[in-house]
Short mmCIF file of C-alpha atoms in Angstrom, two decimals:
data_model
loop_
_atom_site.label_atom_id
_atom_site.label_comp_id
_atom_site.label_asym_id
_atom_site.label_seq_id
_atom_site.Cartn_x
_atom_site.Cartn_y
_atom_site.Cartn_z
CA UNK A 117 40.99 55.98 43.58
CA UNK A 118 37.50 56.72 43.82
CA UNK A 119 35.94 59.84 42.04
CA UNK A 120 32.76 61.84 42.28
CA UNK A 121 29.84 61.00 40.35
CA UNK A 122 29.87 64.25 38.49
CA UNK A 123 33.65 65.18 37.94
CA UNK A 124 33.33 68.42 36.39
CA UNK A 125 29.96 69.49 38.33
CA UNK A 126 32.49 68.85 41.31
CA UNK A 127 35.52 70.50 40.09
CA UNK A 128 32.84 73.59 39.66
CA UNK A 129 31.90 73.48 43.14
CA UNK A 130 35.07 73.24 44.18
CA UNK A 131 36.46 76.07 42.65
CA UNK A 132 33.70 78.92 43.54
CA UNK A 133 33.42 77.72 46.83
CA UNK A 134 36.95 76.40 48.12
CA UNK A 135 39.99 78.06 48.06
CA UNK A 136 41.97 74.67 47.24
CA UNK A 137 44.57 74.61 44.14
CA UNK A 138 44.29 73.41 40.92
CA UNK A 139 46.16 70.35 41.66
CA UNK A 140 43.99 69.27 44.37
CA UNK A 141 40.67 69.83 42.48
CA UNK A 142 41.95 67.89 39.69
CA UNK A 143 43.43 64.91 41.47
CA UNK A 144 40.01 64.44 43.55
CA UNK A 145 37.35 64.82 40.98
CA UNK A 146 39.94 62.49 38.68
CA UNK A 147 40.51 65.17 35.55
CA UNK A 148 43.44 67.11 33.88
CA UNK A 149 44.80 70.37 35.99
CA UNK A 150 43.53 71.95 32.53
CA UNK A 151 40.16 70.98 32.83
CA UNK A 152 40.11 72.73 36.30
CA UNK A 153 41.55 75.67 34.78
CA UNK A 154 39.05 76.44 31.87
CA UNK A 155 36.19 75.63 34.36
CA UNK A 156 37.71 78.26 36.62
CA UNK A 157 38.23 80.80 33.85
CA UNK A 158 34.90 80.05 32.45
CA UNK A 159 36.03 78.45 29.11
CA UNK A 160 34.43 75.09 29.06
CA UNK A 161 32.37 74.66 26.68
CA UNK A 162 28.89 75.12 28.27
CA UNK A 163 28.49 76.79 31.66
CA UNK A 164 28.37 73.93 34.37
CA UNK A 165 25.91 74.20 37.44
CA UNK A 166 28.16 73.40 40.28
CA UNK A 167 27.33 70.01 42.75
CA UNK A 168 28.43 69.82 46.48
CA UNK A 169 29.81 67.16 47.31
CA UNK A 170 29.41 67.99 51.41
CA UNK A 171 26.02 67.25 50.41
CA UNK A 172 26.23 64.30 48.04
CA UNK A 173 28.28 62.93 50.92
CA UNK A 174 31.38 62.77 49.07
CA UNK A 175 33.36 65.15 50.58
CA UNK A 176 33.49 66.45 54.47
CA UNK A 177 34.31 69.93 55.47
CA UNK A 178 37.03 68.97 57.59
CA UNK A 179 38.42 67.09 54.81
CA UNK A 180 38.15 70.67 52.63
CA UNK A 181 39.89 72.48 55.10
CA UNK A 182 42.92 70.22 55.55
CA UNK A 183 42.96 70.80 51.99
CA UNK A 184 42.91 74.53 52.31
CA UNK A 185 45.28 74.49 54.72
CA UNK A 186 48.12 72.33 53.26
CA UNK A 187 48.28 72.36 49.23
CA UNK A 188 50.17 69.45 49.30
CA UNK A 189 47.32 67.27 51.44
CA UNK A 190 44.94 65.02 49.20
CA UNK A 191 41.39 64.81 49.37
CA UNK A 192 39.94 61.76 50.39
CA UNK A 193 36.56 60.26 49.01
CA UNK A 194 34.53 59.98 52.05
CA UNK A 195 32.38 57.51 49.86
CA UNK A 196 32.60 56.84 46.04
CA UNK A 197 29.54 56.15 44.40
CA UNK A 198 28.59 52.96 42.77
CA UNK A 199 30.67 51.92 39.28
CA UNK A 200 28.93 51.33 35.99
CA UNK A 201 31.42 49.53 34.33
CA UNK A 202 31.20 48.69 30.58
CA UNK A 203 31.78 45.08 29.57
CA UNK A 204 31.37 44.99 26.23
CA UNK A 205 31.02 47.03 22.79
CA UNK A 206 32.99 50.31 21.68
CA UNK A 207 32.77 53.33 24.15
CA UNK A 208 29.86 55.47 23.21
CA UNK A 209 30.20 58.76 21.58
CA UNK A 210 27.57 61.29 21.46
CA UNK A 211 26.48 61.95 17.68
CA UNK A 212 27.60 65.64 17.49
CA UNK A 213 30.91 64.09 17.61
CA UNK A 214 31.32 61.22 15.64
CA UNK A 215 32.41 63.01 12.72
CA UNK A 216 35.77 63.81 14.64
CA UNK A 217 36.64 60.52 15.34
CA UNK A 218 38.69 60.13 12.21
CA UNK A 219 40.78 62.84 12.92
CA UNK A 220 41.58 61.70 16.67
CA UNK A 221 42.49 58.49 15.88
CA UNK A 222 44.87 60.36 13.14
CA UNK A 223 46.50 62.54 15.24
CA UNK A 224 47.31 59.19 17.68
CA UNK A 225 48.76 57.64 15.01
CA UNK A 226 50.64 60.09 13.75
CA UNK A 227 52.17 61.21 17.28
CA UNK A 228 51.55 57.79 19.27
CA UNK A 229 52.39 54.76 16.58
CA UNK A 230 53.57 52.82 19.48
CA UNK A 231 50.06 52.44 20.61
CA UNK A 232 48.33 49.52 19.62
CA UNK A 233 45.08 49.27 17.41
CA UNK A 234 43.00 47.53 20.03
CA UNK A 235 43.63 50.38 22.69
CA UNK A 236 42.97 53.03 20.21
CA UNK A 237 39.91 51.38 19.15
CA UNK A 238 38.40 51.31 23.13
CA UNK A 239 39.73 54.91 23.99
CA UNK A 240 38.57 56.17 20.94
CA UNK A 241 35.10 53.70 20.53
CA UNK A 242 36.00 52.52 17.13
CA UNK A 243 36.84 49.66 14.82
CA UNK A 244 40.31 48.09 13.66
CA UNK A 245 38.91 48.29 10.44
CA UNK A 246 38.53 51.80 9.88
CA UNK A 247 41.79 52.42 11.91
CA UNK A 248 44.07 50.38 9.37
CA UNK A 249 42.18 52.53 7.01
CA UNK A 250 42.95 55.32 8.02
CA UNK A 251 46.27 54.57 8.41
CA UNK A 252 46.80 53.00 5.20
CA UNK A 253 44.73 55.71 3.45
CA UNK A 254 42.21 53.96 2.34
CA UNK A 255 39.59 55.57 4.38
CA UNK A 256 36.86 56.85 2.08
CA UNK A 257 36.89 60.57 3.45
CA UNK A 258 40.85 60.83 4.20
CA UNK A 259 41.18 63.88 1.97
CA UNK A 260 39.29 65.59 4.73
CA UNK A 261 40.69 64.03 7.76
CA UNK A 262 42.96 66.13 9.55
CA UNK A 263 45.16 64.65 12.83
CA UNK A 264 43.63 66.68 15.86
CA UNK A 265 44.46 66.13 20.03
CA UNK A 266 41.25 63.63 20.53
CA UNK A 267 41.43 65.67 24.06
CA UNK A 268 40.36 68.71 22.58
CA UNK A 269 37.93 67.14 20.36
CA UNK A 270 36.26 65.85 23.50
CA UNK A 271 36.43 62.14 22.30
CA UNK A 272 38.52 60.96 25.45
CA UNK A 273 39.98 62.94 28.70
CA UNK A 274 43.75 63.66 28.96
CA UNK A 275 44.26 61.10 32.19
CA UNK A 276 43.27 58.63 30.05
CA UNK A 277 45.24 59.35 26.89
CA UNK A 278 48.11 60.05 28.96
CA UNK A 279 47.87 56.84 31.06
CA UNK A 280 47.20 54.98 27.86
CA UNK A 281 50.45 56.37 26.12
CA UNK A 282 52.11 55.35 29.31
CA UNK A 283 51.27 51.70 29.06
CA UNK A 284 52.26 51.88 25.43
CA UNK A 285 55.80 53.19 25.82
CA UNK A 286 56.40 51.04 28.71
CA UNK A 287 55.32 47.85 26.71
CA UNK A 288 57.70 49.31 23.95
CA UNK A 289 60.13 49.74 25.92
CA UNK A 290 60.45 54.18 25.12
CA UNK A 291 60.55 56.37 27.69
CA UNK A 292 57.26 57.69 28.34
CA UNK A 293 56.76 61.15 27.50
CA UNK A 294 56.59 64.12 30.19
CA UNK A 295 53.22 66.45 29.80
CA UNK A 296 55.51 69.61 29.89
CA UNK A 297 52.73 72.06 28.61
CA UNK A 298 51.90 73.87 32.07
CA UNK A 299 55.82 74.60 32.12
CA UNK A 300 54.61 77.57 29.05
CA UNK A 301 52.65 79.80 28.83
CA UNK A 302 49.17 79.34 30.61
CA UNK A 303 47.26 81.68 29.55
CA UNK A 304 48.41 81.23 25.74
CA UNK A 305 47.77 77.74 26.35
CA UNK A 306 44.23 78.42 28.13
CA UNK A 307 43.00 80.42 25.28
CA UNK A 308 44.00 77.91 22.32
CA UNK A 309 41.71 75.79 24.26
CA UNK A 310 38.70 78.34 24.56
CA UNK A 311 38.86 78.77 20.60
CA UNK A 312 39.43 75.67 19.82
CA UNK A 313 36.20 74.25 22.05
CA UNK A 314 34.12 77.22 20.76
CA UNK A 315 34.58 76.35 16.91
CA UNK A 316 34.31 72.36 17.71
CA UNK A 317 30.74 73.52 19.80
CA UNK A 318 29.44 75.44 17.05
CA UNK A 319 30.19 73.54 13.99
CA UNK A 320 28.66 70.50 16.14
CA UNK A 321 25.42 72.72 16.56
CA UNK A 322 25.84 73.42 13.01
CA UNK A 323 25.81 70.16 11.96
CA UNK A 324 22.95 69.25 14.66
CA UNK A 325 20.75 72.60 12.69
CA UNK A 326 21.12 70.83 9.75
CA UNK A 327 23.89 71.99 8.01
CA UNK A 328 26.79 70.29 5.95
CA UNK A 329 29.69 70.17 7.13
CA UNK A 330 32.80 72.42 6.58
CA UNK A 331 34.97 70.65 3.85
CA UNK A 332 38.45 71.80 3.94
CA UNK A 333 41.73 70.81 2.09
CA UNK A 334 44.17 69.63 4.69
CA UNK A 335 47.14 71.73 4.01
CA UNK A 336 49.96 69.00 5.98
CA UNK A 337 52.63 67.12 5.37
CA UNK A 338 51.49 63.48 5.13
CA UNK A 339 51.70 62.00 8.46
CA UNK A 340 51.75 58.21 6.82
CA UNK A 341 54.35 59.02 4.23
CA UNK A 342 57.00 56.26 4.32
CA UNK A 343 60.78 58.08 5.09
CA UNK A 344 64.00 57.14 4.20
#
């Protein structure tokens, strides 16, 4: 399905000026229901400026207020905007956030191991080498690597992380896990995600000022210990 140019510019609009759900936001501009949520409760991580898609001609108003008027109805893309498809090389990550991808690709191996190192390496824009080394613990920082949600890190979005664990299982043959977190509580949830974003932002800026970055002893079980 086709997607706006500017997902979470959209999903901005879309929220201050629409009285559509969640759901519907977040299945049109092609992000998690979560992401729609902190943009609506102003907890991204930078303030967005909102883009209309009536204007971009993305979007019609009678398609809005079908939308409005039956929260079960599903936007449709009046046009989607032209593809730039990658064909080769490793997804690019801004700098400020390069020095997370260690711990992203150790939190998918430690709760993901059915996932293969060639589809960790493109959702994560990495190598196989420094993803057997990590998980053989050879890595030359892994005293400081601790596994974190790459989602939260901001290396990859939840759709794709989800529909990449979905492929995985399936080619396993497991069950595919159920994203069961909206079934808690929200606002708990919502503001784990505000702190967590805020100390990622500013220890990026940190780093960006100049400064070194915050060395801390994992305190973990090993996630690659062998088990009887």
């Amino acid at each position: 399905m086709a997607q706006p140019l500017m997902p979470h510019a959209t999903a901005s609009w879309l929220v201050d000026n629409t009285s559509l759900s969640f759901e519907q936001i977040a299945e049109f501009c092609g992000l998690h229901i979560l992401e729609v949520q902190a943009i609506a409760d102003d907890t991204a991580t930078t303030k967005l400026t909102g883009r209309d898609p009536v204007r971009a001609h993305e979007l019609t108003m009678d398609e809005i207020e079908k939308g409005q008027a039956d929260a079960d109805y599903r936007l449709k893309m009046l046009k989607g905007p032209e593809q730039i498809r990658r064909t080769k090389g490793p997804r690019y990550t801004p700098v400020s956030k390069r020095q997370d991808k260690p711990d992203g690709i150790a939190w998918i191996l430690r709760h993901h191991p059915e996932i293969s190192d060639g589809a960790i390496g493109k959702l994560i824009g990495t190598t196989r080498t420094t993803i057997a080394a990590i998980r053989d613990r050879s890595h030359w920082n892994i005293s400081n690597i601790v596994p974190k949600d790459p989602v939260t890190l901001g290396l990859t979005s939840q759709r794709e992380l989800d529909a990449i664990v979905a492929k995985a299982a399936k080619a396993a043959g497991l069950e595919a896990p159920v994203d069961n977190r909206l079934e808690g509580d929200r606002e708990a949830l919502i503001e784990e995600l505000r702190a967590q974003r805020v100390a990622a932002a500013a220890e990026a800026q940190r780093i960006a000022d100049g400064g070194e970055p915050v060395v801390t002893a994992p305190a973990f079980e090993d996630p690659f210990r062998k088990r009887d």
